[in-house]
Amino acid sequence: MVAFQVAILLTIIFACGYLRAPVVVWTSIIGATLILLAIFGSLGFLFLSIVFLLYLFAAAFANFKTLRQEYFTKPVVLALQKRMPAMSSGERDAIEAGDVWWEKELFCGAPRWKKLLQMPKPQLSDEEKSFLENQVEELCERINEWEVIHEHKDLPEHVWDYLKKERFFGLVIPKEYGGLGFSALAHSSIVMKIATRCMSAAVNTMVPNSLGPAELILHYGTTEQRNYYLPRLARGEEIPSFALTAPEAGSDAASITDQGIVCYDVFEGKEILGIRLTWDKRYITLAPVATVLGIAFRMYDPDHLLGDKEDIGITLGLIPTKHPGVEIGTRHIPMSLAFMNGPTRGENVFIPMDWIIGGVERAGFGWRMIMESLAIGRAISLPALSTGCGKLAYRMTGAYSRLRKQFNIPLSQFEGIEESLSDIAGFTYLLEAGRLFTAGAVDQNVRPAIASAIAKYHMTELARKIIAHAMDVHAGQMIQMGPRNFLAAKHFSIPISITVEGANILTRSLIIFGQGAIRCHPYIQREVELLTASRNDQHIPELDQLLQSHIGYTLSNLVRAFVNGLTGGFLLGSPILGPTAKYYRQLTRMSTALALLSDMCMLILGGDLKRKERISARLGDILSQLYLASAVLKYYKDEGSPKTDLAYVKWSVEKCLYEIQVACNELFNNFPIKWLGKIFRAIIFPWGDAYHKPVDNLSRAIVNTMVTPSDFRERLTRYCFVSKEPDDPMRRMDDALIKAFATEPLFKKFQLATKNGTVTRVGSLEERMKSAVFKGVLTESEMNTLSQFNKMYQEVIRVNEFTFDLRSIVK
Ligand SMILES: Cc1cc2nc3c(=O)[nH]c(=O)nc-3n(C[C@H](O)[C@H](O)[C@H](O)COP(=O)(O)OP(=O)(O)OC[C@H]3O[C@@H](n4cnc5c(N)ncnc54)[C@H](O)[C@@H]3O)c2cc1C
């Protein structure tokens, strides 16, 4: 009886927490339950008194505002203010730049899945599809990656001309300025398709369309700048590049020392107010061939020619490279690829004020402008390159592993190889889902700051894993360089994707959770704003309200995480029925766990969390895996929930859940307060580990679809370029796979006859096939079919040979 009454009381308390009941509701319900238990129940006096006291304390805290503000909020605010880390204006700009989107739902512990499923399906227009199928196809057909890298060390002139003529540099410039006015999805698909053919061409194309002058001028330029530059950029009459990085300022780009001093000087024969600029930049893509440089510099006004401020801050200038004093032309060699990359320098170069992007009113706002534009670059370009790598490996390595035999068995049938192939297959599915999802956000006019950092980091890392696996599967075939090697350039390009637009270690350790925690949390951003605003009591009432809600939110997450852990997420809802319903529940469960763990880490570590990068990285990993799994569920739904995708969906989401668990366990093991780590493990995973890596049978299922021609395989590798030239190595691989399936029954017949001794084992394959015809095992035409396939296969496995001095190709 006593146990039953305690159970009722606990159920009511837990239900109030779980359902996030408002203060007046929970104080009334719990109060009434206690009174009823006191009158009619049989709980002991001491127990009831303790519970009553606790209840009265909590109810008083929640309901008596004045007392709470005086004796709780004020001291807490004082303590918090002492622990607040200093935030530079650069950091603040970086944190505040861009929008929060679906990741906020995931961060807050109760994602509204219907909202996700109702988001419009990312789709290409007919015009965009036609461009991909005609102009991009033609471009790819014109490029030979080996020649680009090893002979021209640049794109050949006719390719540059074609890029300009077809307005590849104006993909995102609106039509009114002569650009193609394409969607973010089209931009992503175009870059991805080019990347499957030639990384250097993809990079040369993507830079003018992402973080470059076009993007900056479009959003922040003056009317004159837009009218002058955008049509010229769209037509390829101007080649832009954007220079931020300096020898001393890489990841810490806000620390650039490149300076612009406001002064009077002579420009085109007249004395005008302008800026005397000195810069030394490196690693700048397209700089060696640029006609217009976007330059980030710190602007100073020591003579107060503009106003009171001396240090105006980071400012962006737009400088024609033919302007006297601008140095460009020398090149770096990034991983031996052939896209244009190099330094630019200038000393005391005088430029007029109206060369500032956005004019003098935008002086000092450069960092903010860069941060906002970075969100687009991260959301589109690098995910597109990464997905291109995935699609190429999926299609080609899948085919090769089915064609290539060792020990008389196709590679794909060895379990060891299957493990690598399943990662290629599953990760490619994740990449395609993530790419579409994130590009879709940009097309909904969102500038996804955190989602784009997640996409940048995780998608480039997935591409790195995919290419490493693909290299292992092809082994010697893709180690030997030459025109037949279509993987080596992807392999070399990976560290570049990892490094640019926010190097990966920094992105994972500092940005994803660091920015996510502040921007996505329902209360933190405003709390930080008020805590740093002033040290007087002016903000106490609002802070009091925020803190109260924050405590309620944390307690509710605590209860929900525990109940979800006990019930395995059984009580949680799913927006749909069917085989994926359980994944929605598990993702909600882990989202609640993230909400709880984030609050606890922030509470314990405060501003020190900024330095505890490994804690921050693990929390960011949980958020990121939730994001990627959401992308997969959304993609599956958008495609009409086809049966063919189900194994891929299961593999991908189970992999994400497993990675979440790994991150949680690492967090528990390294929790800032050791015993609390153990308690949180017991709360979130009360029955022990809940997830596992995708099982072998599931991996086998996704590998089988990868190595067999099908509509699904075509869809997943859509826009992976395969030349129409029969001698192209990728075309040959594709054709050989189809032929392999067609000739399989003949091969089996031939093999059986060899095994039972009807056909001799002695002699070349051609001789043995002739003997099979003689013995009546094969017809003449069957022999010819097999012989043709064998020739094709020999071409597939062949590698290039060079003369001794490596100057020319022998084969
Ligand atoms: C091929 C190529 C093209 C480029 N194109 C351009 C361009 O067009 N325009 C332009 O302005 N720049 C460009 N860059 C520069 C690029 O953005 C920088 O290389 C990048 O910001 C990293 O700087 P860094 O290489 O100096 O590395 P560093 O800043 O020295 O970083 C070294 C390592 O430390 C890590 N790290 C740094 N700080 C932290 C931290 N707080 N916590 C954890 N880890 C940290 C980084 O993740 C990295 O792994 C390009 C670079 C390359 C290689």
mmCIF file of C-alpha atoms and ligand atoms in Angstrom, residues 207 242-245 249-252 282-285 334 339 341 496 499-506 509-510 613, ligand 1:
data_model
loop_
_atom_site.group_PDB
_atom_site.id
_atom_site.type_symbol
_atom_site.label_atom_id
_atom_site.label_comp_id
_atom_site.label_asym_id
_atom_site.label_seq_id
_atom_site.Cartn_x
_atom_site.Cartn_y
_atom_site.Cartn_z
ATOM 1 C CA VAL A 207 34.813 29.632 -55.497
ATOM 2 C CA PHE A 242 38.604 36.531 -51.924
ATOM 3 C CA ALA A 243 41.647 37.077 -49.726
ATOM 4 C CA LEU A 244 41.343 36.757 -45.980
ATOM 5 C CA THR A 245 44.072 34.337 -44.857
ATOM 6 C CA ALA A 249 46.281 34.595 -39.408
ATOM 7 C CA GLY A 250 44.829 31.256 -40.516
ATOM 8 C CA SER A 251 42.091 29.822 -38.300
ATOM 9 C CA ASP A 252 42.269 32.960 -36.188
ATOM 10 C CA ARG A 282 48.451 33.493 -48.975
ATOM 11 C CA TYR A 283 46.573 30.352 -50.012
ATOM 12 C CA ILE A 284 44.076 32.425 -52.009
ATOM 13 C CA THR A 285 42.049 30.445 -54.532
ATOM 14 C CA PRO A 334 47.850 22.634 -53.395
ATOM 15 C CA PHE A 339 43.183 24.793 -59.536
ATOM 16 C CA ASN A 341 45.777 29.165 -55.737
ATOM 17 C CA ILE A 496 42.034 20.594 -48.861
ATOM 18 C CA THR A 499 41.299 22.562 -44.201
ATOM 19 C CA VAL A 500 39.375 25.323 -45.973
ATOM 20 C CA GLU A 501 36.334 27.327 -44.809
ATOM 21 C CA GLY A 502 37.048 26.596 -41.134
ATOM 22 C CA ALA A 503 39.591 23.810 -40.608
ATOM 23 C CA ASN A 504 37.907 20.655 -39.359
ATOM 24 C CA ILE A 505 39.455 20.226 -35.916
ATOM 25 C CA LEU A 506 38.545 23.815 -35.084
ATOM 26 C CA SER A 509 36.003 21.506 -31.272
ATOM 27 C CA LEU A 510 34.894 25.075 -31.161
ATOM 28 C CA GLU A 613 37.239 21.516 -26.453
HETATM 29 C C1 LIG B 1 43.911 25.027 -50.964
HETATM 30 C C2 LIG B 1 43.508 26.137 -50.078
HETATM 31 C C3 LIG B 1 42.655 27.127 -50.554
HETATM 32 C C4 LIG B 1 42.330 28.217 -49.756
HETATM 33 N N1 LIG B 1 41.583 29.238 -50.271
HETATM 34 C C5 LIG B 1 41.430 30.370 -49.535
HETATM 35 C C6 LIG B 1 40.824 31.529 -50.108
HETATM 36 O O1 LIG B 1 40.391 31.527 -51.256
HETATM 37 N N2 LIG B 1 40.743 32.631 -49.349
HETATM 38 C C7 LIG B 1 41.210 32.679 -48.078
HETATM 39 O O2 LIG B 1 41.131 33.715 -47.449
HETATM 40 N N3 LIG B 1 41.772 31.601 -47.490
HETATM 41 C C8 LIG B 1 41.910 30.444 -48.199
HETATM 42 N N4 LIG B 1 42.509 29.351 -47.624
HETATM 43 C C9 LIG B 1 42.947 29.413 -46.247
HETATM 44 C C10 LIG B 1 42.199 28.505 -45.289
HETATM 45 O O3 LIG B 1 40.957 29.057 -44.987
HETATM 46 C C11 LIG B 1 43.100 28.283 -44.074
HETATM 47 O O4 LIG B 1 44.099 27.391 -44.501
HETATM 48 C C12 LIG B 1 42.378 27.772 -42.880
HETATM 49 O O5 LIG B 1 41.626 28.785 -42.322
HETATM 50 C C13 LIG B 1 43.319 27.220 -41.808
HETATM 51 O O6 LIG B 1 44.390 28.073 -41.544
HETATM 52 P P1 LIG B 1 45.895 27.494 -41.504
HETATM 53 O O7 LIG B 1 46.063 26.623 -42.696
HETATM 54 O O8 LIG B 1 46.802 28.616 -41.336
HETATM 55 O O9 LIG B 1 45.928 26.540 -40.238
HETATM 56 P P2 LIG B 1 46.094 26.984 -38.702
HETATM 57 O O10 LIG B 1 45.188 28.098 -38.411
HETATM 58 O O11 LIG B 1 47.523 27.149 -38.396
HETATM 59 O O12 LIG B 1 45.519 25.702 -37.953
HETATM 60 C C14 LIG B 1 46.299 24.509 -37.779
HETATM 61 C C15 LIG B 1 45.444 23.449 -37.119
HETATM 62 O O13 LIG B 1 45.021 23.897 -35.831
HETATM 63 C C16 LIG B 1 43.628 23.749 -35.689
HETATM 64 N N5 LIG B 1 43.156 24.819 -34.795
HETATM 65 C C17 LIG B 1 43.384 26.146 -34.887
HETATM 66 N N6 LIG B 1 42.780 26.788 -33.868
HETATM 67 C C18 LIG B 1 42.170 25.852 -33.124
HETATM 68 C C19 LIG B 1 41.372 25.863 -31.951
HETATM 69 N N7 LIG B 1 41.060 26.975 -31.309
HETATM 70 N N8 LIG B 1 40.905 24.694 -31.482
HETATM 71 C C20 LIG B 1 41.194 23.543 -32.099
HETATM 72 N N9 LIG B 1 41.931 23.456 -33.201
HETATM 73 C C21 LIG B 1 42.408 24.597 -33.714
HETATM 74 C C22 LIG B 1 43.073 23.829 -37.084
HETATM 75 O O14 LIG B 1 41.835 23.135 -37.156
HETATM 76 C C23 LIG B 1 44.166 23.147 -37.879
HETATM 77 O O15 LIG B 1 43.934 21.761 -37.843
HETATM 78 C C24 LIG B 1 42.811 28.259 -48.425
HETATM 79 C C25 LIG B 1 43.609 27.227 -47.938
HETATM 80 C C26 LIG B 1 43.974 26.194 -48.746
HETATM 81 C C27 LIG B 1 44.868 25.122 -48.180
#
